[in-house]
mmCIF file of N, CA and C in Angstrom:
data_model
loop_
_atom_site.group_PDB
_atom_site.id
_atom_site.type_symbol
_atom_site.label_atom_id
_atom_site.label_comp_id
_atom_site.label_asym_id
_atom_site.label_seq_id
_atom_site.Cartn_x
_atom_site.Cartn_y
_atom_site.Cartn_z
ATOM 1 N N UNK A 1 6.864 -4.134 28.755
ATOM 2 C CA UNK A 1 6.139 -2.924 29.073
ATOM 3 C C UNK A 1 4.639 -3.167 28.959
ATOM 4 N N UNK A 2 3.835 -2.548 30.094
ATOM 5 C CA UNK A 2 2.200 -2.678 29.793
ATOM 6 C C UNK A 2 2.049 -1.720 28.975
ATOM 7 N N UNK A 3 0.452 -1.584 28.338
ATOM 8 C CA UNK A 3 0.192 -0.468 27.842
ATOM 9 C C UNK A 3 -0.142 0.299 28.836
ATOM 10 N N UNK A 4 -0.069 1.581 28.342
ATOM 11 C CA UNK A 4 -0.205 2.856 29.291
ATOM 12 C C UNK A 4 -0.980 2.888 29.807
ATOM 13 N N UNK A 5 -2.158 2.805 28.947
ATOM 14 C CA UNK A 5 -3.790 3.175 29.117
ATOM 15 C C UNK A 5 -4.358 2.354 27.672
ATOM 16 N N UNK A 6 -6.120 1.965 28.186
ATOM 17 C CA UNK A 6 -6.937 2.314 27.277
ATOM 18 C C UNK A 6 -6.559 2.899 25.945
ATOM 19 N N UNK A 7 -6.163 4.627 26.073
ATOM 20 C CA UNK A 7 -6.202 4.949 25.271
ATOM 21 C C UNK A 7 -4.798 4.487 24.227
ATOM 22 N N UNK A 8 -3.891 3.916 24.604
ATOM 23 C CA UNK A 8 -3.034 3.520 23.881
ATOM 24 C C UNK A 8 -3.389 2.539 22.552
ATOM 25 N N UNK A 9 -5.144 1.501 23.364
ATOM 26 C CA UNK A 9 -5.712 1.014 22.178
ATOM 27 C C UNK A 9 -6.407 1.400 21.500
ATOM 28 N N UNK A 10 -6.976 2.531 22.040
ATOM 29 C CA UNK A 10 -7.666 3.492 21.329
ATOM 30 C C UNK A 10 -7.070 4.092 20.318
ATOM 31 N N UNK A 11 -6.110 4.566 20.310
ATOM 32 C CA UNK A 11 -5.030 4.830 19.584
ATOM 33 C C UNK A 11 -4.574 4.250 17.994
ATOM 34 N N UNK A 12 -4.069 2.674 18.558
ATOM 35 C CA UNK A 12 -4.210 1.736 17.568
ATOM 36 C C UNK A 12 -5.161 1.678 16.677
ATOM 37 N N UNK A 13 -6.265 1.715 17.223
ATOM 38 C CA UNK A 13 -7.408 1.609 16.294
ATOM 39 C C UNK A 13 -8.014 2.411 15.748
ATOM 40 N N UNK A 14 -7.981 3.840 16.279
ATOM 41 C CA UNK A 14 -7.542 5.116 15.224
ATOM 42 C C UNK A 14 -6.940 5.045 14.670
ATOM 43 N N UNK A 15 -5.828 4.383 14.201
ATOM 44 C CA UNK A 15 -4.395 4.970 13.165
ATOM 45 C C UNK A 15 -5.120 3.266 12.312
ATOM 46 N N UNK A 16 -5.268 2.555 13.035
ATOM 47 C CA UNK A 16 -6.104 1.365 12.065
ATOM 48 C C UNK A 16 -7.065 2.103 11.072
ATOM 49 N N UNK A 17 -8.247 2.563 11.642
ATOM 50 C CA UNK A 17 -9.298 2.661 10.836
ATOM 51 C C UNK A 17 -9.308 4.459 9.948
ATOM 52 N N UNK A 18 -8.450 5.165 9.927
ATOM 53 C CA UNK A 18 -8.153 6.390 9.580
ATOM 54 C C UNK A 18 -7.101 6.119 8.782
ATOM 55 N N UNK A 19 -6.031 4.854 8.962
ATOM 56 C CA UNK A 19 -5.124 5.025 7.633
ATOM 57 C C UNK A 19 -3.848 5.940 8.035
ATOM 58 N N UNK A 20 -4.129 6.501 8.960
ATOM 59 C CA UNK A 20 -3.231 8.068 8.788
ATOM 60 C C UNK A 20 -2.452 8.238 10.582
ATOM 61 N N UNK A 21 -1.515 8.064 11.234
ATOM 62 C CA UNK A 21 -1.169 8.295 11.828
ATOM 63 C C UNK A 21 -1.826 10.047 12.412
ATOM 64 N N UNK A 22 -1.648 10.861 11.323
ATOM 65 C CA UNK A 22 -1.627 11.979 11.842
ATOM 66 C C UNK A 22 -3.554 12.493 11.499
ATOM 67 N N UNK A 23 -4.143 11.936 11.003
ATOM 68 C CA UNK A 23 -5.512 11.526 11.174
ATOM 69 C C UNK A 23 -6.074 11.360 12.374
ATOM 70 N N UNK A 24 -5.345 9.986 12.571
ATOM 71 C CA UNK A 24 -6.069 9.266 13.952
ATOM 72 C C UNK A 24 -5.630 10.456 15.179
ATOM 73 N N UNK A 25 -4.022 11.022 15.176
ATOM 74 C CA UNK A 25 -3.420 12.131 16.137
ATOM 75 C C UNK A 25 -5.146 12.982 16.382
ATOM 76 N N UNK A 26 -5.525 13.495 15.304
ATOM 77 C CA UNK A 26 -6.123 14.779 14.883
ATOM 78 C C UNK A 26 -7.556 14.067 15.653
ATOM 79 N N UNK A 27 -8.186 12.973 15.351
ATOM 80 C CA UNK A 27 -9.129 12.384 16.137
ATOM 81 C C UNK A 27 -8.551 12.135 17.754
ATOM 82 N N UNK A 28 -7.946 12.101 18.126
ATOM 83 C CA UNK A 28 -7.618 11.468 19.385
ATOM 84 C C UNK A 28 -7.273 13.017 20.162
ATOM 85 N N UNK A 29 -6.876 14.139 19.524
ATOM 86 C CA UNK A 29 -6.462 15.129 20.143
ATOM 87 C C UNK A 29 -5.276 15.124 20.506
ATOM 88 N N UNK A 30 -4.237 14.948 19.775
ATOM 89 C CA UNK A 30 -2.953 15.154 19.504
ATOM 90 C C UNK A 30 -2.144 15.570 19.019
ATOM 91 N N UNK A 31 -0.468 15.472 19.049
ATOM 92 C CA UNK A 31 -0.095 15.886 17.730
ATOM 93 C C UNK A 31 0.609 14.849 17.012
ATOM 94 N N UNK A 32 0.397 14.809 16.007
ATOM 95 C CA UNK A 32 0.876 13.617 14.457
ATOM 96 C C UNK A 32 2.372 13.147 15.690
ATOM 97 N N UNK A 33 3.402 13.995 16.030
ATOM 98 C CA UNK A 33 4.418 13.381 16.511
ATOM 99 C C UNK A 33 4.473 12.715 17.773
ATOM 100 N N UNK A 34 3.105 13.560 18.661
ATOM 101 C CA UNK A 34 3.198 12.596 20.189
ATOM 102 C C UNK A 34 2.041 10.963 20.014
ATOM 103 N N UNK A 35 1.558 10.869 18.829
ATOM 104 C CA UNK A 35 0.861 9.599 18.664
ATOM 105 C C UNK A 35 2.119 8.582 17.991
ATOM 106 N N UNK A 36 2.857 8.943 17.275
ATOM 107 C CA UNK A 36 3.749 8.484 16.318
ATOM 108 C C UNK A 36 4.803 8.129 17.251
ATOM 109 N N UNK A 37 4.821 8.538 18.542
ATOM 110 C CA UNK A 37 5.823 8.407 19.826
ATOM 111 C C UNK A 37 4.947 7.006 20.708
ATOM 112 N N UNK A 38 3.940 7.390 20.541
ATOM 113 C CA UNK A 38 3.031 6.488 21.462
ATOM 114 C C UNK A 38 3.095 5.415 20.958
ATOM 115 N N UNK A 39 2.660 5.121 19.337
ATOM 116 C CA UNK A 39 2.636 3.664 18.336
ATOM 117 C C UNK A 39 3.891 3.063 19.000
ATOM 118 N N UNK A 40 5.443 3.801 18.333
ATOM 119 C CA UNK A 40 6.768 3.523 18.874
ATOM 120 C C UNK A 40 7.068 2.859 19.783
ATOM 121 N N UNK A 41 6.231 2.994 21.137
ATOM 122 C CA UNK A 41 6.564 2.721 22.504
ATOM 123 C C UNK A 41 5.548 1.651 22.668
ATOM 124 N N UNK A 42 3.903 1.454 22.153
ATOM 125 C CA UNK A 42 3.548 0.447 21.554
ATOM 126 C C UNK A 42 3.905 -1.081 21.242
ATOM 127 N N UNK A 43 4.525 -0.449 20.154
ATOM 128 C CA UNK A 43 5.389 -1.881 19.288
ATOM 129 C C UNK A 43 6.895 -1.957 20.113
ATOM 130 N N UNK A 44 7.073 -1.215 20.463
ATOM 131 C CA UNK A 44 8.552 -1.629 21.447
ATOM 132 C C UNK A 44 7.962 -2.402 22.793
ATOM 133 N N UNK A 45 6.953 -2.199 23.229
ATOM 134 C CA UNK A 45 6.631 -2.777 24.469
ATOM 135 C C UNK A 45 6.217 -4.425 24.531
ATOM 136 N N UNK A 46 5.465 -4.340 23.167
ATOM 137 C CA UNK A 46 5.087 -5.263 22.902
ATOM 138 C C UNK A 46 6.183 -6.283 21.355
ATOM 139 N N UNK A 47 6.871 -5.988 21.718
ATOM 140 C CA UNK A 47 7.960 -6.136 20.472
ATOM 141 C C UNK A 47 7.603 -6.517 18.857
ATOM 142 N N UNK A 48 7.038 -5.763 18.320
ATOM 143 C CA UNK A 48 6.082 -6.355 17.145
ATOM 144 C C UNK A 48 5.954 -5.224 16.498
ATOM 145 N N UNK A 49 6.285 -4.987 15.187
ATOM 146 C CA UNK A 49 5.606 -3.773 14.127
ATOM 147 C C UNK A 49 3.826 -3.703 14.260
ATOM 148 N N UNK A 50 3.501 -3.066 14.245
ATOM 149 C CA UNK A 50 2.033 -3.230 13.800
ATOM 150 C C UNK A 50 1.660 -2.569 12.685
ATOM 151 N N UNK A 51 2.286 -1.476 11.705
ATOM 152 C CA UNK A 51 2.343 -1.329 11.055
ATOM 153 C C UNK A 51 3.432 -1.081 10.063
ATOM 154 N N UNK A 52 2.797 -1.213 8.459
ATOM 155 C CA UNK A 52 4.191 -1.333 7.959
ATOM 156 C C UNK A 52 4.199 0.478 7.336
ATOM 157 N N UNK A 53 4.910 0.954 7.331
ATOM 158 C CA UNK A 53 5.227 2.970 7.020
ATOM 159 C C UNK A 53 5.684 3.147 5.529
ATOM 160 N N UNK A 54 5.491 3.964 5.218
ATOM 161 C CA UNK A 54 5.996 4.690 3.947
ATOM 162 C C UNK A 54 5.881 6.134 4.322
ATOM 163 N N UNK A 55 6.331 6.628 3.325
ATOM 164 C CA UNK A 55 6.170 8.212 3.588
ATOM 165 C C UNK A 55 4.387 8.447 2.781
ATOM 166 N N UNK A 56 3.904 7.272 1.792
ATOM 167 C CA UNK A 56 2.555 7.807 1.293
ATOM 168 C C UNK A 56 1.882 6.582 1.552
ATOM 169 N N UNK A 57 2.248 5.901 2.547
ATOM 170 C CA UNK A 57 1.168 4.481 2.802
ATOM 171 C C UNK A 57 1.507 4.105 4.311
ATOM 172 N N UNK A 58 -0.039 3.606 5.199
ATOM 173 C CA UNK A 58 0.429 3.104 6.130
ATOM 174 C C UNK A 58 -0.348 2.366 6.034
ATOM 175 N N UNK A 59 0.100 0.943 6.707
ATOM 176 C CA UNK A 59 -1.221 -0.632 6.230
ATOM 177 C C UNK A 59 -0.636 -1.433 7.304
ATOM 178 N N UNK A 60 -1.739 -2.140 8.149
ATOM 179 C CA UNK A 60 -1.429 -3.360 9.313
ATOM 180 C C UNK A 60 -0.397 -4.453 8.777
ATOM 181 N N UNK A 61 0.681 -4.628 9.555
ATOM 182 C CA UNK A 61 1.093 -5.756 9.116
ATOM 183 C C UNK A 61 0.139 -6.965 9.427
ATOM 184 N N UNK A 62 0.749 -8.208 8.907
ATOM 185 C CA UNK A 62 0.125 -9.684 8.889
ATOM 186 C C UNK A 62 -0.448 -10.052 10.254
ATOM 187 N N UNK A 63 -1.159 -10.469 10.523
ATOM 188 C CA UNK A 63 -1.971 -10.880 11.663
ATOM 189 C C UNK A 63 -1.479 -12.465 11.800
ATOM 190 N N UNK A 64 -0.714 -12.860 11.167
ATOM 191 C CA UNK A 64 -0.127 -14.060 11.081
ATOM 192 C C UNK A 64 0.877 -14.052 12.208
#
């Protein structure tokens, strides 16, 4: 799968530098569940976690 758009990296790098899925949503003009759909389709496209989840932590996986 390509990325959608631009903003799909835009995206990424909101939920990168905000920490917060539903942060970066709130910057990007979204909602917490249609960004959290977008990451999903993201890392499925590109077959790779990019981040690792908790219910009180979200952090980049390894760049390794």
């Amino acid at each position: 799968m390509m990325l959608n758009s631009i903003s799909d990296l835009r995206l990424f790098l909101a939920i990168l530098e905000q920490g917060s899925i539903a942060a970066a949503a709130a910057q990007s003009r979204l909602t917490a569940a249609a960004a959290s759909k977008r990451l999903m389709a993201l890392e499925d496209g590109i077959g790779k976690r990019l981040f690792h989840r908790s219910t009180r932590a979200l952090r980049p996986t390894s760049t390794r």
